[in-house]
Short mmCIF file of C-alpha atoms in Angstrom, two decimals:
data_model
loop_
_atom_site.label_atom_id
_atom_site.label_comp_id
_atom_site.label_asym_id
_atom_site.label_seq_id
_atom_site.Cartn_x
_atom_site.Cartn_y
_atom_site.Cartn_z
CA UNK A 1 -1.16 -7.41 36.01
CA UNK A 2 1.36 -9.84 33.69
CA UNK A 3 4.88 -8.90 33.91
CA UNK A 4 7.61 -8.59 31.41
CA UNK A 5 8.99 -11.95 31.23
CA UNK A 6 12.63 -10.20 31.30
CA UNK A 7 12.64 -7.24 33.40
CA UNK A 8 9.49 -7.90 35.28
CA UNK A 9 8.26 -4.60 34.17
CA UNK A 10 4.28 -4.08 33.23
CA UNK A 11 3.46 -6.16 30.32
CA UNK A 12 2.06 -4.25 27.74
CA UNK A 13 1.11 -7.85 25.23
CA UNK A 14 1.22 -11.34 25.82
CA UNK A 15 3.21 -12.65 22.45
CA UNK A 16 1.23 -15.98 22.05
CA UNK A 17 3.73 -18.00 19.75
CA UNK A 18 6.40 -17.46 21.66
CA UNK A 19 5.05 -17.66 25.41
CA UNK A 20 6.40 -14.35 26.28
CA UNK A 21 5.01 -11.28 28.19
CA UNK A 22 6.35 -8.01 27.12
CA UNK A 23 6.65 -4.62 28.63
CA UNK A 24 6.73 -1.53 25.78
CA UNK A 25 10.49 -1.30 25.62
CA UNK A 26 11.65 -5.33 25.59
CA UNK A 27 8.21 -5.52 23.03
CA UNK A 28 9.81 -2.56 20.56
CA UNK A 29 13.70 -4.25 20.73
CA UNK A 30 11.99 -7.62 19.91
CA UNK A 31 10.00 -6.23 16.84
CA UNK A 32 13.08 -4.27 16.03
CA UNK A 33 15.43 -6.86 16.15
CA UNK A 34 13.42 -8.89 13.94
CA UNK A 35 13.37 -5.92 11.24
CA UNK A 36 16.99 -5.00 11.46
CA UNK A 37 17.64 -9.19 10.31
CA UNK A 38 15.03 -9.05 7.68
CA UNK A 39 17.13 -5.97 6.19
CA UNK A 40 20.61 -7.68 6.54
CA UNK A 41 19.36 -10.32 4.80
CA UNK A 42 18.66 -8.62 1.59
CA UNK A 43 22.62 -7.40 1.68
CA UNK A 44 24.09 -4.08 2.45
CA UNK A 45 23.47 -1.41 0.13
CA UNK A 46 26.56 0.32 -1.27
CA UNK A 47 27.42 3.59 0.22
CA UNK A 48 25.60 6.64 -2.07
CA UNK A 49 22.83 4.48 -3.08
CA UNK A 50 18.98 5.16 -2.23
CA UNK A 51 16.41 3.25 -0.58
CA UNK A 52 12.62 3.88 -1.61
CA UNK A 53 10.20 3.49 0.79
CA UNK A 54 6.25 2.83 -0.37
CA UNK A 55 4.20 4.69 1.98
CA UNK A 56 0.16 5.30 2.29
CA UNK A 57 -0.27 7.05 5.54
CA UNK A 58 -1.39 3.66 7.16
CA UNK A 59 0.22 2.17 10.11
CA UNK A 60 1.84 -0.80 8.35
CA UNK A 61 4.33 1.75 6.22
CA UNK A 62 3.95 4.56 8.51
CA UNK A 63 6.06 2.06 10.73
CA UNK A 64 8.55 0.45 8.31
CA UNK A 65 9.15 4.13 7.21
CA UNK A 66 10.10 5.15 10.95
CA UNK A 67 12.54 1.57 11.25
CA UNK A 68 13.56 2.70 8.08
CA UNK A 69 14.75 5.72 8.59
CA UNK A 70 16.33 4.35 12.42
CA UNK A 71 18.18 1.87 10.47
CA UNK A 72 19.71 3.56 7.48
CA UNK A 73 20.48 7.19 9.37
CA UNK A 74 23.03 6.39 11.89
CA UNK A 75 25.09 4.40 9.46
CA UNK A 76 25.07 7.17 6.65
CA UNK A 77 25.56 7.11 2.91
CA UNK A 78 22.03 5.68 1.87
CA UNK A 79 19.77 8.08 0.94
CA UNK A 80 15.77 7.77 2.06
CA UNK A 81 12.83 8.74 -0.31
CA UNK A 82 9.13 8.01 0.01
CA UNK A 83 6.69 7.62 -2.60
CA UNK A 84 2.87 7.71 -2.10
CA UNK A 85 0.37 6.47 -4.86
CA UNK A 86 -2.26 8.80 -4.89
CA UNK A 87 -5.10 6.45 -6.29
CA UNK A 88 -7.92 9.00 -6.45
CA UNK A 89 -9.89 7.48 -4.63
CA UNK A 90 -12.65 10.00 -2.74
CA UNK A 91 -12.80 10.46 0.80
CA UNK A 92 -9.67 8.09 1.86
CA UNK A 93 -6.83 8.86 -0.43
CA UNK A 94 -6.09 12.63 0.23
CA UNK A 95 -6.22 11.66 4.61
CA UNK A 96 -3.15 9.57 3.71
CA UNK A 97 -1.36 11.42 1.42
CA UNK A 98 -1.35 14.49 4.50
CA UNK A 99 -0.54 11.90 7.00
CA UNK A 100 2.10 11.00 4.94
CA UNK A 101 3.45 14.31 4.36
CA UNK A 102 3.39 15.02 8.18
CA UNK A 103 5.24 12.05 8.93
CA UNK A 104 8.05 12.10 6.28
CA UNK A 105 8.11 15.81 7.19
CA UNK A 106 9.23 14.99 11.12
CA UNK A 107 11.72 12.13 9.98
CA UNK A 108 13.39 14.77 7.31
CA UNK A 109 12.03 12.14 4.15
CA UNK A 110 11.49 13.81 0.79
CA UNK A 111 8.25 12.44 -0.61
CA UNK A 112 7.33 11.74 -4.23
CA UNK A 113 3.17 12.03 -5.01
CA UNK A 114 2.42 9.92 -8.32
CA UNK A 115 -1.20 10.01 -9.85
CA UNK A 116 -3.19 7.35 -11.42
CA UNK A 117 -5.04 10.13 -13.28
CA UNK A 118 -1.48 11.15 -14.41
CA UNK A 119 -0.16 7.50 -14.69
CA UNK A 120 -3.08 5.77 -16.46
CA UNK A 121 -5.21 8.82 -17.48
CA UNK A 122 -8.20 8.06 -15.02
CA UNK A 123 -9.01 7.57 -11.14
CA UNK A 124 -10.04 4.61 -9.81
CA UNK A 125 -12.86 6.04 -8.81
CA UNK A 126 -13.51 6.43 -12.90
CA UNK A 127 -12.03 3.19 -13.29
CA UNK A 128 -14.29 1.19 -11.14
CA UNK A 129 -17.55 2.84 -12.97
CA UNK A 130 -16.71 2.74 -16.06
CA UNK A 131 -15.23 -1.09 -16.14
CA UNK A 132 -17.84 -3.30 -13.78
CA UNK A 133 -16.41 -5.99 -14.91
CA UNK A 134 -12.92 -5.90 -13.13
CA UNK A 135 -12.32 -5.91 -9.77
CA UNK A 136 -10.82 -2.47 -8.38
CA UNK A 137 -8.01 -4.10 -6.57
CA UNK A 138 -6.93 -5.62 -9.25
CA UNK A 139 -6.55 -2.45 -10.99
CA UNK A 140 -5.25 -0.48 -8.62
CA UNK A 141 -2.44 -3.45 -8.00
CA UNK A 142 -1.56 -3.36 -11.31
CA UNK A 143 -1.06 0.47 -11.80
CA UNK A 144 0.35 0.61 -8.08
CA UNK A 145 2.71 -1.68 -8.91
CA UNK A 146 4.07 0.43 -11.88
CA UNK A 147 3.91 3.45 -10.66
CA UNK A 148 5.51 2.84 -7.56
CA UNK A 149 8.28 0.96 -9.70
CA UNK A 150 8.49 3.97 -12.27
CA UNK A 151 8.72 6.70 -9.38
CA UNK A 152 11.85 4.22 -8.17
CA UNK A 153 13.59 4.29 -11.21
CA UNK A 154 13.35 7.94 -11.92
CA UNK A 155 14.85 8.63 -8.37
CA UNK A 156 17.38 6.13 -8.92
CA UNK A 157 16.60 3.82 -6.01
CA UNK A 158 18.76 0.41 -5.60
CA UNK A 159 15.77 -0.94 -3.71
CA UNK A 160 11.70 -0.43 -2.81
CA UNK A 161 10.97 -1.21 0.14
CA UNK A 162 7.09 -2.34 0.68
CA UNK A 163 4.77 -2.32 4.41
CA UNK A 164 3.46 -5.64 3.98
CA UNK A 165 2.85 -7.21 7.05
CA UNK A 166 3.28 -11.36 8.42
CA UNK A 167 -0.63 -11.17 7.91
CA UNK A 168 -0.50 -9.74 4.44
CA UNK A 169 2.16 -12.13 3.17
CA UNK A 170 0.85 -15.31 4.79
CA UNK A 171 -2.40 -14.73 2.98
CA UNK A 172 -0.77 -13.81 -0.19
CA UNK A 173 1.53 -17.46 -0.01
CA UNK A 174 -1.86 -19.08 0.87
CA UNK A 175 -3.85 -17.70 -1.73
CA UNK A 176 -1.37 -18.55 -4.79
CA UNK A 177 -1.19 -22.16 -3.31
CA UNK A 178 -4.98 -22.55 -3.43
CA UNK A 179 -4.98 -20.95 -6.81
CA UNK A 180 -2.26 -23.03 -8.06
CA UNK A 181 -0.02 -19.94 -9.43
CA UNK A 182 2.86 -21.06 -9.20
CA UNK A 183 4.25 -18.74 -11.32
CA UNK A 184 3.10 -15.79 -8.96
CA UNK A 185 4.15 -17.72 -6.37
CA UNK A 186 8.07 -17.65 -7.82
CA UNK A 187 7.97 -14.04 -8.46
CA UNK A 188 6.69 -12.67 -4.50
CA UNK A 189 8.76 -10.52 -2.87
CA UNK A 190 11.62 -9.87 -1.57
CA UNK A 191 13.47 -10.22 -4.93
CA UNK A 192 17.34 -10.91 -4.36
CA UNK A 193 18.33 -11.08 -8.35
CA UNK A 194 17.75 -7.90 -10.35
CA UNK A 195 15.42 -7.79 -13.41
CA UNK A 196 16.34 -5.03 -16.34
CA UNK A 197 13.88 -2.76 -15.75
CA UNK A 198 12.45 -3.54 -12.21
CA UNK A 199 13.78 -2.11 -8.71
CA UNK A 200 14.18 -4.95 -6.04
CA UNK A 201 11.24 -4.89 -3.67
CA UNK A 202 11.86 -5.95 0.04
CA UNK A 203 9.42 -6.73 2.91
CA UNK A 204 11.00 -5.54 5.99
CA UNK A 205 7.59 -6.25 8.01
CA UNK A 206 7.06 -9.49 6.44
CA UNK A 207 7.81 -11.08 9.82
CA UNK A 208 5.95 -9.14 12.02
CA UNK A 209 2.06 -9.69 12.75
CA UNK A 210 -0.68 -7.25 12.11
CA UNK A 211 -1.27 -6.47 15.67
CA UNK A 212 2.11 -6.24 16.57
CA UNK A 213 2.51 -3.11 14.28
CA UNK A 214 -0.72 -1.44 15.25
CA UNK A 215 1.13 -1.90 18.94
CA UNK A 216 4.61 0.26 18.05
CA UNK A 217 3.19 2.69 16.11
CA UNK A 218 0.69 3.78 19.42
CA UNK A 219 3.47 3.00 21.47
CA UNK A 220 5.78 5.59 19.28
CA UNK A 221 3.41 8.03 19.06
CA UNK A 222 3.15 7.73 14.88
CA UNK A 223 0.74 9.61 13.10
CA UNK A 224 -1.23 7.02 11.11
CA UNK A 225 -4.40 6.56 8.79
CA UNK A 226 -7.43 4.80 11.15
CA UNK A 227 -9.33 4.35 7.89
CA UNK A 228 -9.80 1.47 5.17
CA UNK A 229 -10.19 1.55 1.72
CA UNK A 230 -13.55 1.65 0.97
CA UNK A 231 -12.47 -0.88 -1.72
CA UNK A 232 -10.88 -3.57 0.30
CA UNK A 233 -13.65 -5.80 1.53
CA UNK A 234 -13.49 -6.86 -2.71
CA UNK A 235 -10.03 -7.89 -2.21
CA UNK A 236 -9.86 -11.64 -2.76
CA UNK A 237 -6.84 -12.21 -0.44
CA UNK A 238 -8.96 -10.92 2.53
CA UNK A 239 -10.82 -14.01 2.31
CA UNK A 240 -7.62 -15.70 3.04
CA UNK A 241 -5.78 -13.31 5.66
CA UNK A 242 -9.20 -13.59 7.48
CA UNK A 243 -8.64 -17.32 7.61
CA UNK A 244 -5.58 -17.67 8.92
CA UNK A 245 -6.66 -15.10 11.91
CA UNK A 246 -8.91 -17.96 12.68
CA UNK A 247 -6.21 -20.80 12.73
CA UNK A 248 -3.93 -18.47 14.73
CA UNK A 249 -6.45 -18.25 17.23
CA UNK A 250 -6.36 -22.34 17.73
CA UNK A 251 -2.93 -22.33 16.91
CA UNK A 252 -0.61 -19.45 17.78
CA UNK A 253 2.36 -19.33 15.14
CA UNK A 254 0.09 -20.81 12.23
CA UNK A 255 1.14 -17.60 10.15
CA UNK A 256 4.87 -17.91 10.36
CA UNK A 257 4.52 -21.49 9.66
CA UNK A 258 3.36 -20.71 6.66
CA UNK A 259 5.55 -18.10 5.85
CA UNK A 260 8.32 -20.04 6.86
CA UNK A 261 7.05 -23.28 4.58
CA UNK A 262 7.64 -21.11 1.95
CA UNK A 263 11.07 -19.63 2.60
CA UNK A 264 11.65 -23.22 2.61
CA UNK A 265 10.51 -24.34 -0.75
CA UNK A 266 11.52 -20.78 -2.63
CA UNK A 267 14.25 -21.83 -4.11
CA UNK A 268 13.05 -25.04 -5.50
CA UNK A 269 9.72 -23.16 -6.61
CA UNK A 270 12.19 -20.03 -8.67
CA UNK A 271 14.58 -22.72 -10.25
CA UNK A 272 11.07 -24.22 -11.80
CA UNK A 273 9.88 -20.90 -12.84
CA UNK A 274 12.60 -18.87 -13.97
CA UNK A 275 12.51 -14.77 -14.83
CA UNK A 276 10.53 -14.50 -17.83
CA UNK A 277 12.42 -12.42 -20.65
CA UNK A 278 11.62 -9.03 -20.27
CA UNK A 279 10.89 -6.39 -23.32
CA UNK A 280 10.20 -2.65 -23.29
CA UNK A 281 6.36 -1.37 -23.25
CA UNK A 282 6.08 0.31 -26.43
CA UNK A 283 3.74 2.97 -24.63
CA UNK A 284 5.37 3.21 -21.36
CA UNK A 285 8.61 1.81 -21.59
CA UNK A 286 8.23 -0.57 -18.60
CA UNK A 287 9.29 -3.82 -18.65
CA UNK A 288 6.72 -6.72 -20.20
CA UNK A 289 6.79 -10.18 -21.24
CA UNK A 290 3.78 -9.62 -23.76
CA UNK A 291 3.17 -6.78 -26.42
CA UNK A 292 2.13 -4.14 -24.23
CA UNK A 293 2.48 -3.98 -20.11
CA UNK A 294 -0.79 -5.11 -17.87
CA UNK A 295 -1.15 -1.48 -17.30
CA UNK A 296 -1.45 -0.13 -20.74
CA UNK A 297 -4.09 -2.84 -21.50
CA UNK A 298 -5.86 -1.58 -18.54
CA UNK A 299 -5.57 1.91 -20.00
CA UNK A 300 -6.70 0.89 -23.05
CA UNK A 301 -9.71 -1.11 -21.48
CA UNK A 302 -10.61 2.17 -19.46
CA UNK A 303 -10.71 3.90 -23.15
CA UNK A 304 -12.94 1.64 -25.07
CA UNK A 305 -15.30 1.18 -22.10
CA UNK A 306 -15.55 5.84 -21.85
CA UNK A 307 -16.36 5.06 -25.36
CA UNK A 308 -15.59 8.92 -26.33
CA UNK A 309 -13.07 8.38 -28.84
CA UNK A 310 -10.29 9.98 -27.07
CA UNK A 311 -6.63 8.24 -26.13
CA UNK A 312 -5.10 8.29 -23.44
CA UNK A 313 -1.15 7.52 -22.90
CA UNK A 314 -0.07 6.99 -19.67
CA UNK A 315 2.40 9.69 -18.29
CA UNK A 316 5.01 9.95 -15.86
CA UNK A 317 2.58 10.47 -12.76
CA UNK A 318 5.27 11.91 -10.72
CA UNK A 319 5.26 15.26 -8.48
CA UNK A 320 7.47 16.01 -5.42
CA UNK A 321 4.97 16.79 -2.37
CA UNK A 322 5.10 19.89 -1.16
#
């Protein structure tokens, strides 16, 4: 059996791009250690302020909200909430909205529940059938992205913290290079300047492979969500992330190469693009460079297409879990 390259301990993984064997407790410091950075680099967070973490019930958040919590708590004076988008989707989204509420019950985390069908005035169940022309992820990323920013604001949260994982971002930097967007591209998280209207998002897993997660969480005993979104095979960035498993196989460290190609052109990339200047949504008051927000025109798309003559504003989505 491999031993721990630095106690000589059973090895519990073999860490490919950087040559080391690990045993469970030298593998949880290292992925630790690598958080903890990823936090201090964002700044420290004035004393009385909150921190908002997004959670789904999956492993990826389940895990940041546990580091989370390990980081902020012994130091005092920031303030933890979770929020959980509840998407409506049936038969997966109600298994991670009562993982969730396990979880952030044992780590003493008040969680917030927002509703699409509250938010945008459908599922995206209804979404999905009634507009075959869009792609669900899309969708939900839009909406997600509001009302996760909306359930920030109206808790008063100096930052939102995201799960995303070294896989997820790698594929996301890859994808908007192939695509050309440069202008998504300037505006991926983490955020260090502050937008009217938007809460700072920061990626404390952004460093830390898929697998490495799925490790500490069984290692800490988390309670986590096995299952996928029955919607995620669409996802166009999965074509990408699935890619760049293959080049890590032939070449260990291929993801953080590309991560870290892009830390180093960032700042030439956001001095090109600058923050575009940001207006109130007329319907939902949240912040939009063009008459009404991406997610009202979705709303509005998902009322001509029921074709019942009804409207449909969207509301503030928002419940505290019981």
């Amino acid at each position: 059996m491999p031993r721990c390259s630095q106690c000589r301990e059973p090895a519990v993984i073999f860490v490919r791009y950087s040559g080391r064997h690990l045993c469970a407790r030298h593998f949880c410091g290292f992925l630790e250690q690598r958080v903890a950075k990823e936090v201090r680099s964002m700044g420290k967070l004035p004393r009385g302020s909150k921190m908002a973490c997004a959670v789904s019930g999956g492993k990826d958040s389940t895990v940041m909200l546990h580091l989370m919590r390990g980081l902020l708590h012994p130091r005092g004076g920031v303030e933890l909430e979770a929020i959980i988008v509840d998407e409506g989707i049936r038969g997966y989204r109600a298994g991670g909205i009562a993982v969730a509420k396990r979880e952030c019950r044992r780590l003493g985390v008040p969680l917030t529940v927002v509703k699409f069908k509250e938010l945008a005035g459908c599922t995206l169940d209804q979404a999905a059938r009634r507009m075959p022309g869009t792609i669900p992820c899309a969708v939900c990323g839009v909406w997600r992205r509001q009302a996760l920013n909306r359930a920030a604001k109206e808790m008063g949260a100096s930052r939102l913290a995201l799960g995303h994982n070294l896989n997820d971002v790698a594929g996301s930097v890859l994808m908007n290079v192939c695509r050309a967007d440069v202008e998504r591209l300037a505006r991926m998280a983490p955020h260090g300047k502050v937008q009217p209207g938007l809460v700072p998002r920061m990626l404390p897993l952004r460093w830390i492979p898929e697998e490495e997660v799925k490790l500490y969480s069984y290692i800490k005993g988390l309670n986590v969500l096995e299952a996928e979104c029955p919607y995620a095979e669409r996802a166009e960035r999965g074509k990408f992330v699935r890619f760049l498993a293959g080049m890590e196989d032939a070449r260990p460290g291929t993801r953080h190469s590309v991560l870290g190609f892009w830390e180093g052109v960032r700042e030439c990339v956001q001095a090109s693009r600058p923050p575009a200047s940001l207006k109130e949504c007329p319907r939902c008051g949240e912040p939009t460079v063009s008459r009404l927000c991406k997610g009202c025109e979705l709303t509005a798309q998902y009322i001509h297409a029921r074709g019942d003559g009804r409207t449909a504003l969207p509301g503030k989505g928002r419940r505290k879990a019981r």
